[in-house]
Short mmCIF file of C-alpha atoms in Angstrom, two decimals:
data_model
loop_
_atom_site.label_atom_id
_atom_site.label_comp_id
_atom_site.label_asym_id
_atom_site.label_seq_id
_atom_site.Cartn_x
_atom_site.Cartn_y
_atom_site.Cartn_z
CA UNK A 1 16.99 -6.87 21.73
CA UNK A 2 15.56 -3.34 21.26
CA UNK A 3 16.35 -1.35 18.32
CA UNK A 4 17.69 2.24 18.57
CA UNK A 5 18.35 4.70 16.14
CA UNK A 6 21.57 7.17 15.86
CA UNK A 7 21.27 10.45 14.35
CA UNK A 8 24.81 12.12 13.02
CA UNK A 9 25.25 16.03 12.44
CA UNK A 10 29.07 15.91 11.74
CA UNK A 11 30.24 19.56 11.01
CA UNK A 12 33.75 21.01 9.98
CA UNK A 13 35.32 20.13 13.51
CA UNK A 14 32.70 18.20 15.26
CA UNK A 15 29.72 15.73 15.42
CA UNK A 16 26.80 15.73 17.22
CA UNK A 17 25.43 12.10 17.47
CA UNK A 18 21.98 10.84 19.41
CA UNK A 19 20.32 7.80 20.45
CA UNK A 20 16.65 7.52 20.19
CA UNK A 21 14.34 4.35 20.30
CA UNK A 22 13.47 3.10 17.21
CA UNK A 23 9.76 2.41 17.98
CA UNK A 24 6.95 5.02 17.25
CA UNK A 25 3.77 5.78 16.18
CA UNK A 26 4.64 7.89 13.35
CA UNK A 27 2.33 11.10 14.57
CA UNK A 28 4.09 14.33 13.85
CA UNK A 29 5.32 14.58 17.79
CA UNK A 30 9.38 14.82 18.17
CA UNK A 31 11.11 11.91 19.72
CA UNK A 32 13.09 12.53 22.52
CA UNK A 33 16.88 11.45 22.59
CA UNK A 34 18.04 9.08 25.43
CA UNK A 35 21.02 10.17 25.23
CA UNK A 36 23.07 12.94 23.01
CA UNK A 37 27.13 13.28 22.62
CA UNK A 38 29.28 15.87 20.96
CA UNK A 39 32.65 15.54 19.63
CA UNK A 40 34.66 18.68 19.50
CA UNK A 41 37.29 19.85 17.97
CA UNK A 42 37.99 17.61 15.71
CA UNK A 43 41.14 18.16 12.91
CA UNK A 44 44.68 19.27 13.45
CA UNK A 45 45.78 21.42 16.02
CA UNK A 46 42.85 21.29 18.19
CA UNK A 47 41.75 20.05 21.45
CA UNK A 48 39.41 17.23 20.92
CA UNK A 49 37.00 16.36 23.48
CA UNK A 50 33.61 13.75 23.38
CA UNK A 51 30.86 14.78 25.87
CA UNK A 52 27.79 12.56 26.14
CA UNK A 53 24.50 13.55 28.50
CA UNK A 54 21.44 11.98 29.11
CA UNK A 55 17.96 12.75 28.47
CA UNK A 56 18.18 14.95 31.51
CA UNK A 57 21.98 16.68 30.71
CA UNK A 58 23.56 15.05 33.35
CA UNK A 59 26.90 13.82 32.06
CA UNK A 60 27.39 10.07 31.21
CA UNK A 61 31.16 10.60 29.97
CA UNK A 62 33.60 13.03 29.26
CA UNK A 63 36.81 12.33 27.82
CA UNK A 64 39.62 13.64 25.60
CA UNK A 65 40.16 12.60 22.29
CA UNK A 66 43.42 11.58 20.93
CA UNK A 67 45.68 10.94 17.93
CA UNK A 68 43.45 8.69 15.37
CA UNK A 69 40.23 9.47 17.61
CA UNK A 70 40.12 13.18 16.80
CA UNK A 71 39.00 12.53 13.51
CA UNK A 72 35.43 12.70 12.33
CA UNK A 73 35.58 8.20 12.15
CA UNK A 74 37.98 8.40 15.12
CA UNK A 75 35.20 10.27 17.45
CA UNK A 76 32.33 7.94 15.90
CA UNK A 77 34.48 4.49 17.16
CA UNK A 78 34.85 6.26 20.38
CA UNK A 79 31.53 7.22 21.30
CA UNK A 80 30.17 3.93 19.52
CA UNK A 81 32.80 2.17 21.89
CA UNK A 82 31.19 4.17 24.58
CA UNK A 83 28.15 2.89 23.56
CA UNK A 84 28.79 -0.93 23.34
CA UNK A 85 30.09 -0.45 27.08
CA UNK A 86 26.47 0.51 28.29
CA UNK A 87 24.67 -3.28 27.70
CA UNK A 88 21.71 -1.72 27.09
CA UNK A 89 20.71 -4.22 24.54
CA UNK A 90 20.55 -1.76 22.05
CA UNK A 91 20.97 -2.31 18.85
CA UNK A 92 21.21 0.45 16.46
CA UNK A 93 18.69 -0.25 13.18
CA UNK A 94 19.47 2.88 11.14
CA UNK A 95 21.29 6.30 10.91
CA UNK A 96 19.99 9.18 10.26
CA UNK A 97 22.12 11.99 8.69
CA UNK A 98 21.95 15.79 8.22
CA UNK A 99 22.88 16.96 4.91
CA UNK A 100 22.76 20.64 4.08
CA UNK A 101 22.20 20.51 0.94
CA UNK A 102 20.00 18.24 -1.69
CA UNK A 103 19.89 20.02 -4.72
CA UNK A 104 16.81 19.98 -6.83
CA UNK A 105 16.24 16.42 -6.88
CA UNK A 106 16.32 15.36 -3.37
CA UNK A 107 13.14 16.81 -1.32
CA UNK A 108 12.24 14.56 1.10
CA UNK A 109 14.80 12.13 2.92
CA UNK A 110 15.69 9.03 1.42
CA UNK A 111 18.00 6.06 2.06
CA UNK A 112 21.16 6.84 1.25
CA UNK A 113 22.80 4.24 -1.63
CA UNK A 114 26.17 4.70 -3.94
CA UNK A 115 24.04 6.53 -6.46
CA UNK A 116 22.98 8.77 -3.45
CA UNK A 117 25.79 9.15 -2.22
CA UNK A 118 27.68 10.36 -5.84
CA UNK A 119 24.62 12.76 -6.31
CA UNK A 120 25.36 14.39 -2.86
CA UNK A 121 29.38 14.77 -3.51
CA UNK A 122 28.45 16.45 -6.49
CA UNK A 123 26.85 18.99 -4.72
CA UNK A 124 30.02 20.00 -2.23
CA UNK A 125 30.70 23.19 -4.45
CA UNK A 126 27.22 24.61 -3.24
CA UNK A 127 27.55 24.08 0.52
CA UNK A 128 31.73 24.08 1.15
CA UNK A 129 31.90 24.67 4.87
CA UNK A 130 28.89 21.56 5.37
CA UNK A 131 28.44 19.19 2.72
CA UNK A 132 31.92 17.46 2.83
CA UNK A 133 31.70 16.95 6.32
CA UNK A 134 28.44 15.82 6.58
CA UNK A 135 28.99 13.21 3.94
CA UNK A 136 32.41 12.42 5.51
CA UNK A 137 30.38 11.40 7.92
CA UNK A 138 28.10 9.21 6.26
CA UNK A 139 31.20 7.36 5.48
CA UNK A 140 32.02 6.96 8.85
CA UNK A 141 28.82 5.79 10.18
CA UNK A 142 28.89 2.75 6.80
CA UNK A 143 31.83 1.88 7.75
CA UNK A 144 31.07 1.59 11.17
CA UNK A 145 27.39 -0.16 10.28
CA UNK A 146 27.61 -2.31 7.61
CA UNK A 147 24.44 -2.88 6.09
CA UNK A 148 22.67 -1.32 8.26
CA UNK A 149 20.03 1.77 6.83
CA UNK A 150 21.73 5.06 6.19
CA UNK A 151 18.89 7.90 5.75
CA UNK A 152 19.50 11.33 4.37
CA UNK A 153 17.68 14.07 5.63
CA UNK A 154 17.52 17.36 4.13
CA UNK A 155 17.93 21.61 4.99
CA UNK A 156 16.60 22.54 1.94
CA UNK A 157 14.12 19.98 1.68
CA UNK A 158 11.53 22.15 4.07
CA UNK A 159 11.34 25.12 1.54
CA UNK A 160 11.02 22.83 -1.58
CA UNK A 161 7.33 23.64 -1.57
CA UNK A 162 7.93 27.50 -1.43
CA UNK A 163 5.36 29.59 -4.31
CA UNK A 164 8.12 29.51 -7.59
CA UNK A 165 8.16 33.77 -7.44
CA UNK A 166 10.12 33.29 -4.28
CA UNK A 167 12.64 30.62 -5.50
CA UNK A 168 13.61 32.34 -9.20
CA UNK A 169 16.65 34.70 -10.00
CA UNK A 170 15.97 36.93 -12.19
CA UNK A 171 18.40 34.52 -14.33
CA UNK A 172 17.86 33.41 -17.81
CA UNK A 173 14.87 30.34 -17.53
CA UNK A 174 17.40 27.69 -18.82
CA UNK A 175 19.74 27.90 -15.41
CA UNK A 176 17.03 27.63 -13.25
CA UNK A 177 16.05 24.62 -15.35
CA UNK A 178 19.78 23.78 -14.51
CA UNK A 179 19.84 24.08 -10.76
CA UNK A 180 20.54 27.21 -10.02
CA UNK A 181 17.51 28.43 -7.88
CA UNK A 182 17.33 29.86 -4.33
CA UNK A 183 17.11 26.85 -2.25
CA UNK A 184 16.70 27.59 1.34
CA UNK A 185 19.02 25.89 4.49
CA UNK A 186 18.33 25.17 7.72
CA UNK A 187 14.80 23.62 7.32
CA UNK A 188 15.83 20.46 9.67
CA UNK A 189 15.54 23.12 12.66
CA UNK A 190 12.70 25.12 11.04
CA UNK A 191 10.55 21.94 11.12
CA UNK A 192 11.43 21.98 15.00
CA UNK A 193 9.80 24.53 15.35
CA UNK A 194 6.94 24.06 13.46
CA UNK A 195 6.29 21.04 15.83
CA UNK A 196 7.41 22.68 18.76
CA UNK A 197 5.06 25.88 18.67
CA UNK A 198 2.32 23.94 16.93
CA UNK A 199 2.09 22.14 20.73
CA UNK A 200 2.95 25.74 22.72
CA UNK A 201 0.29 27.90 20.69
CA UNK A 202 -1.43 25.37 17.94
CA UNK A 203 -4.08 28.12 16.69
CA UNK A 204 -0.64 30.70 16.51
CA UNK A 205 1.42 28.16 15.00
CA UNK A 206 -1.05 28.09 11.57
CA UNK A 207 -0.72 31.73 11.23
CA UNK A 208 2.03 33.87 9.97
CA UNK A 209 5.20 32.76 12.02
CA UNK A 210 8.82 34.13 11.25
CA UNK A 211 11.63 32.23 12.48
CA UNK A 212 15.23 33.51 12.86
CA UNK A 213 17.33 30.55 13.87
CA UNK A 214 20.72 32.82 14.74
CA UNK A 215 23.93 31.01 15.32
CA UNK A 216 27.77 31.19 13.42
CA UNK A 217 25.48 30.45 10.45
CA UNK A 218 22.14 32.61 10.66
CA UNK A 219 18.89 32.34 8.43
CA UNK A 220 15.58 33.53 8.70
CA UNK A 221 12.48 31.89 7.22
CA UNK A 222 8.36 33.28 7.22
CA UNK A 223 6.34 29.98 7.59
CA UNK A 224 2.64 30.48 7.03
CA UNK A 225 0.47 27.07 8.08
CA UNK A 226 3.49 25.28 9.30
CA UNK A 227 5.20 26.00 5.43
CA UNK A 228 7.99 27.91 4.22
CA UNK A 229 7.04 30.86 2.21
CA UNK A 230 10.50 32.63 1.77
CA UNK A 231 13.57 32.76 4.11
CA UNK A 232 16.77 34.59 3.72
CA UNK A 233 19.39 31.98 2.49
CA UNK A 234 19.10 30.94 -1.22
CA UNK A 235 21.69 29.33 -3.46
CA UNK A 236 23.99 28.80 -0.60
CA UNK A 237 24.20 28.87 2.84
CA UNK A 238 26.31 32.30 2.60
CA UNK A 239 23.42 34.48 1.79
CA UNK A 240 20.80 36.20 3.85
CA UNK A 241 22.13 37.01 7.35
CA UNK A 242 25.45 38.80 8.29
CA UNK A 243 26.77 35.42 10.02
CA UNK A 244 29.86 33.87 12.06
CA UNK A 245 32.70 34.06 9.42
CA UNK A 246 30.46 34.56 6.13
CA UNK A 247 29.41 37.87 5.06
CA UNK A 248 25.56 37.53 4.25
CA UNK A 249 24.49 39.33 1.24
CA UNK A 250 26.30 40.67 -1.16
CA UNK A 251 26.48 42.39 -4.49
CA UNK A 252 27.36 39.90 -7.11
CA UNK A 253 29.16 42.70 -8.86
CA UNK A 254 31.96 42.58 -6.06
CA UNK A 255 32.97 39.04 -6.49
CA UNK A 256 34.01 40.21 -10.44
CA UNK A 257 35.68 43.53 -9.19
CA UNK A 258 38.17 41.33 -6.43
CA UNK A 259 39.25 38.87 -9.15
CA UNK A 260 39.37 41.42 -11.53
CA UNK A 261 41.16 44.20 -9.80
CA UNK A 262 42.61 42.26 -7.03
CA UNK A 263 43.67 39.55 -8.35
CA UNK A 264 41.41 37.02 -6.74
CA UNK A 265 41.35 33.44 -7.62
CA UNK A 266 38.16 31.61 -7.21
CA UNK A 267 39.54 29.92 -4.28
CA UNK A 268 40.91 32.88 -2.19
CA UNK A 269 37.07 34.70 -3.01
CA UNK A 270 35.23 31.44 -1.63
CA UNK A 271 37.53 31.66 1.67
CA UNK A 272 37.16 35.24 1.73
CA UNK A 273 33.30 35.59 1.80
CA UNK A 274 32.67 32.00 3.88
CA UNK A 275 35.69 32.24 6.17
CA UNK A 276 36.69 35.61 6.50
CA UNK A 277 33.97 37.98 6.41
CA UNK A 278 31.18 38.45 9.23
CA UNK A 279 31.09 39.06 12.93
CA UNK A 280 34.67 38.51 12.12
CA UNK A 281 35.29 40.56 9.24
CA UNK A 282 33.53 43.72 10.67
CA UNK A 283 35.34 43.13 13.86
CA UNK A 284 38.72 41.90 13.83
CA UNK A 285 37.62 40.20 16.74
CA UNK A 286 35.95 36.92 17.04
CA UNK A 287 33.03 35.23 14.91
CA UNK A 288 31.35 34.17 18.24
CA UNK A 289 29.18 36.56 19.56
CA UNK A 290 29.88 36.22 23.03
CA UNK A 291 33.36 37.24 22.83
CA UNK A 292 32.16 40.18 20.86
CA UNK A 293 29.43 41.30 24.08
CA UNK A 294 32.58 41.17 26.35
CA UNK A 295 34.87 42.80 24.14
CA UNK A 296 35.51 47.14 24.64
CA UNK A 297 37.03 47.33 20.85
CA UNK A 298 34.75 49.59 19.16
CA UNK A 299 34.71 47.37 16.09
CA UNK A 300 33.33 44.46 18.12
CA UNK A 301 29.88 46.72 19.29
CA UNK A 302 29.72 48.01 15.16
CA UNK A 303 30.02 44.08 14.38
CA UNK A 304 26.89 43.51 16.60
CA UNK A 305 24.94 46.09 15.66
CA UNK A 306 25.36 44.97 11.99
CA UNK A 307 24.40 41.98 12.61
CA UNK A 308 21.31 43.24 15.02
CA UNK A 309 20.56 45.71 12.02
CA UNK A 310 20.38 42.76 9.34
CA UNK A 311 18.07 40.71 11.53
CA UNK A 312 15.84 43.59 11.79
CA UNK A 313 15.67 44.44 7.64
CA UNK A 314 14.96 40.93 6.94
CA UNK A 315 12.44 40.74 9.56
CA UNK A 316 10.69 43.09 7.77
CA UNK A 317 11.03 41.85 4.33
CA UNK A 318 9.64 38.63 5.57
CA UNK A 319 7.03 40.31 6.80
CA UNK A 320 5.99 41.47 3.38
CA UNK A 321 6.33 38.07 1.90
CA UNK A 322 4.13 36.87 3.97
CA UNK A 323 1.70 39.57 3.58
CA UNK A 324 1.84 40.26 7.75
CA UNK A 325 2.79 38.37 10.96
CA UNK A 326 1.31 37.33 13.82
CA UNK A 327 4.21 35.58 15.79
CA UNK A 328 8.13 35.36 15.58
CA UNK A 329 10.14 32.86 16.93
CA UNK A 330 13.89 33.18 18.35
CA UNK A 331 16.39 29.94 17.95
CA UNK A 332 20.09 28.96 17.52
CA UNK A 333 22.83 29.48 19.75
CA UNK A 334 22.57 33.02 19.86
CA UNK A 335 18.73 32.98 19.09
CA UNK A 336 18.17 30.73 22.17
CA UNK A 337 20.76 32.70 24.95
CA UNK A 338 21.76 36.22 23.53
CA UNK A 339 19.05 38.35 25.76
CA UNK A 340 20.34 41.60 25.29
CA UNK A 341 20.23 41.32 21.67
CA UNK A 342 16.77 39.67 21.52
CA UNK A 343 16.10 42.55 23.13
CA UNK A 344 17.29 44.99 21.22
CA UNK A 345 16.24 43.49 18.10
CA UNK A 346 12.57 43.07 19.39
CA UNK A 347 12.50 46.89 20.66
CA UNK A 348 13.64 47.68 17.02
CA UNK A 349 10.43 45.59 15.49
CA UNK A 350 7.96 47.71 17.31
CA UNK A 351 6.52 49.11 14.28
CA UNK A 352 5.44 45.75 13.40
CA UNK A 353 3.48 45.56 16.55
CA UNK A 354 5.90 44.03 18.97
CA UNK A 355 5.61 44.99 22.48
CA UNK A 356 8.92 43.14 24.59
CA UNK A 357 8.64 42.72 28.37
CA UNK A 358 11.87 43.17 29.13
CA UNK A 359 11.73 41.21 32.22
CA UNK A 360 10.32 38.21 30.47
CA UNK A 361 13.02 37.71 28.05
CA UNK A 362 15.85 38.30 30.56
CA UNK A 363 14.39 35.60 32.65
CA UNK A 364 14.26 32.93 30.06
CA UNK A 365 10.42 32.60 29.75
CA UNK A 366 9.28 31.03 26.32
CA UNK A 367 7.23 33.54 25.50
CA UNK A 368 8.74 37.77 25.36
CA UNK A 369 6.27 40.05 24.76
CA UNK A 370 3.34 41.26 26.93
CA UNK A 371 -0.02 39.98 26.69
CA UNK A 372 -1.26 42.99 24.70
CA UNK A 373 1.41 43.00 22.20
CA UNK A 374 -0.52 42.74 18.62
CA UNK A 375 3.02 40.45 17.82
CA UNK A 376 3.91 38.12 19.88
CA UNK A 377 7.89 36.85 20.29
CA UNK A 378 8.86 33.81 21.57
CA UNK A 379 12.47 31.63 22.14
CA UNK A 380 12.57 28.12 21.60
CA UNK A 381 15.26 25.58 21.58
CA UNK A 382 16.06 23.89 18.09
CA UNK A 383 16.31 20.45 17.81
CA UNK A 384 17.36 18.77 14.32
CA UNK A 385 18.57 15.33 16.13
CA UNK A 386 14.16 14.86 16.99
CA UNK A 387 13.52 16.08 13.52
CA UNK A 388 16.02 13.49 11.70
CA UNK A 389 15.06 10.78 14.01
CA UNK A 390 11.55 11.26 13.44
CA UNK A 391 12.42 11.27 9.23
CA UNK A 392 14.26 8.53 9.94
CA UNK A 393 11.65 6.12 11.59
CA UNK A 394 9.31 7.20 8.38
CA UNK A 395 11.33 6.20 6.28
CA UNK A 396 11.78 2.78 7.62
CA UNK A 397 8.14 2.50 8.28
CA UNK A 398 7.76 3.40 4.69
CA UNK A 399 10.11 0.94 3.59
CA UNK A 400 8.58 -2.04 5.42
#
């Protein structure tokens, strides 16, 4: 029987699950899936759907999900029912997990235990809109595996080796003692990447690379020799970036002024800044960016151009922590397929020696500046479910 491993990314209202073989060699190469499957919407009111591909995205099944089955466990039994259905003689020897957040303590991935697993709850006040739900669906996949290896692999665990200037408040020394530090998120898709360009442009990759992985959540990272220096997210993943539904950064001072002079509970300042703010905030319109290009509401074009604005600031503040750069990097949803605003975020980094050809990035070539351009831009395609198979297979190696 040949082993397989299954990689889970479960999110607010859906779970992205792949299949990978559980052999390797261990070199730093990513893994490619045989298979991948989404679940959306998942929770009450919405339509929920499971949509598996193979290695190739042609569809292997489609099918809506239904009463028990549009839960986070209810989607895992149906694509592992899916699965059993195949005889492949597959059999799945460990599951790998994304968790946003690790704290302090955890810095590399690790199997995941009940002590684990406690230490990791504990943390749900620092990453509200992930950390449940990823750990909701650790609970899934034990309950669906018994005894098999559950592995824990980390977003902040790629900038735990960042120089301490660039992971301090300015805070009194015994909280940072106490965990409260900027920690950095999405480092599963920054090591992507890394591994991805290093085979593209190996010399390039070992220089000074800034990455702006741009989705409904949006961070930005400058990676010198394949590690992260400083990126834009810190404490939480609501910092940094103007994003989806959370407004990026703010002044501390406002959070005291809306529970002071509005009233504001705790609870109706968290929803506020991670729910309401944003692409959606500024524009009364959407959170997702490509309803925002189609919309004519004014608000919807200032909503872009904030965002567009932000990307550009940080760009360059990046590019001071990392004393120069030689390369950037696009990726994300709308890293990886918003042209026009590559564009126009690119044209805006000319005085950091970018030169775009236009033509190139329109017409989805990797690389999206000219041959002359001091700078050179690039889009690549994120893929966490290589990275936490790969962490995965280590860690069994590891363990014998």
């Amino acid at each position: 029987m040949t082993d397989s491993l299954l990689t889970l990314n479960a999110g607010s209202s859906s779970i992205k699950v792949a299949l990978f073989d559980a052999a390797g060699d261990g070199d730093a190469s990513l893994p490619a899936a045989r298979w991948s499957g989404q679940a959306d919407g998942l929770g009450a009111g919405l339509k929920a759907r499971l949509h598996v591909r193979d290695a190739q995205g042609q569809t292997l099944h489609d099918a809506a999900l239904d009463g028990a089955q549009a839960s986070h466990q209810g989607a895992l039994a149906a694509l592992l029912e899916w699965h059993a259905q195949q005889a492949d003689g597959r059999r799945i020897a460990a599951v790998g997990h994304r968790i946003v957040h690790g704290g302090a303590d955890f810095v590399a991935p690790v199997r995941i235990d009940a002590s684990v697993l406690d230490a990791l709850t504990k943390l749900e006040p620092l990453a509200p809109l992930h950390q449940p739900h990823n750990l909701a669906g650790v609970r899934a996949a034990m309950a669906a595996f018994e005894g098999v290896p559950q592995v824990a692999c980390f977003d902040t665990a790629f900038h735990a080796e960042q120089p301490e200037v660039n992971r301090r408040f300015a805070l009194p020394r015994a909280l940072h003692d106490a965990g409260v530090r900027r920690y950095g998120f999405h480092g599963l898709s920054y090591e992507s990447i890394v591994a991805q360009f290093a085979g593209i442009a190996p010399e390039l990759a070992q220089r000074r690379v800034i990455v702006a992985h741009l989705g409904n959540g949006a961070s930005m990272c400058g990676i010198a020799q394949g590690r992260s220096v400083a990126t834009t997210m810190t404490f939480s993943p609501l910092d940094g970036l103007t994003m989806g539904t959370r407004c990026g950064h703010i002044d501390a001072a406002v959070v005291l002024y809306l529970m002071r002079s509005h009233g504001m509970s705790a609870d109706r300042v968290e929803a506020l800044l991670f729910r309401e703010s944003g692409l959606l905030g500024i524009s009364g319109v959407s959170s997702d960016m490509r309803a925002l290009e189609a919309s004519a509401e004014p608000a919807a074009a200032e909503a872009i151009g904030h965002f567009a604005e932000q990307v550009v600031q940080h760009m360059g503040s990046l590019a001071a922590a990392l004393r120069g750069v030689d390369a950037i990097v696009f990726t994300g949803g709308i890293g990886e397929n918003a042209a026009p605003l590559r564009e126009r975020i690119l044209e805006d980094c000319e005085w950091l020696g970018v030169n775009v050809d236009a033509a190139a990035n329109r017409s989805g070539a990797a690389r999206l500046t000219t041959a002359e351009s001091p700078v050179s831009a690039w889009v690549l395609r994120t893929d966490e479910e290589a990275v936490i198979a790969r962490h995965t297979a280590n860690v069994l190696r590891a363990a014998g």
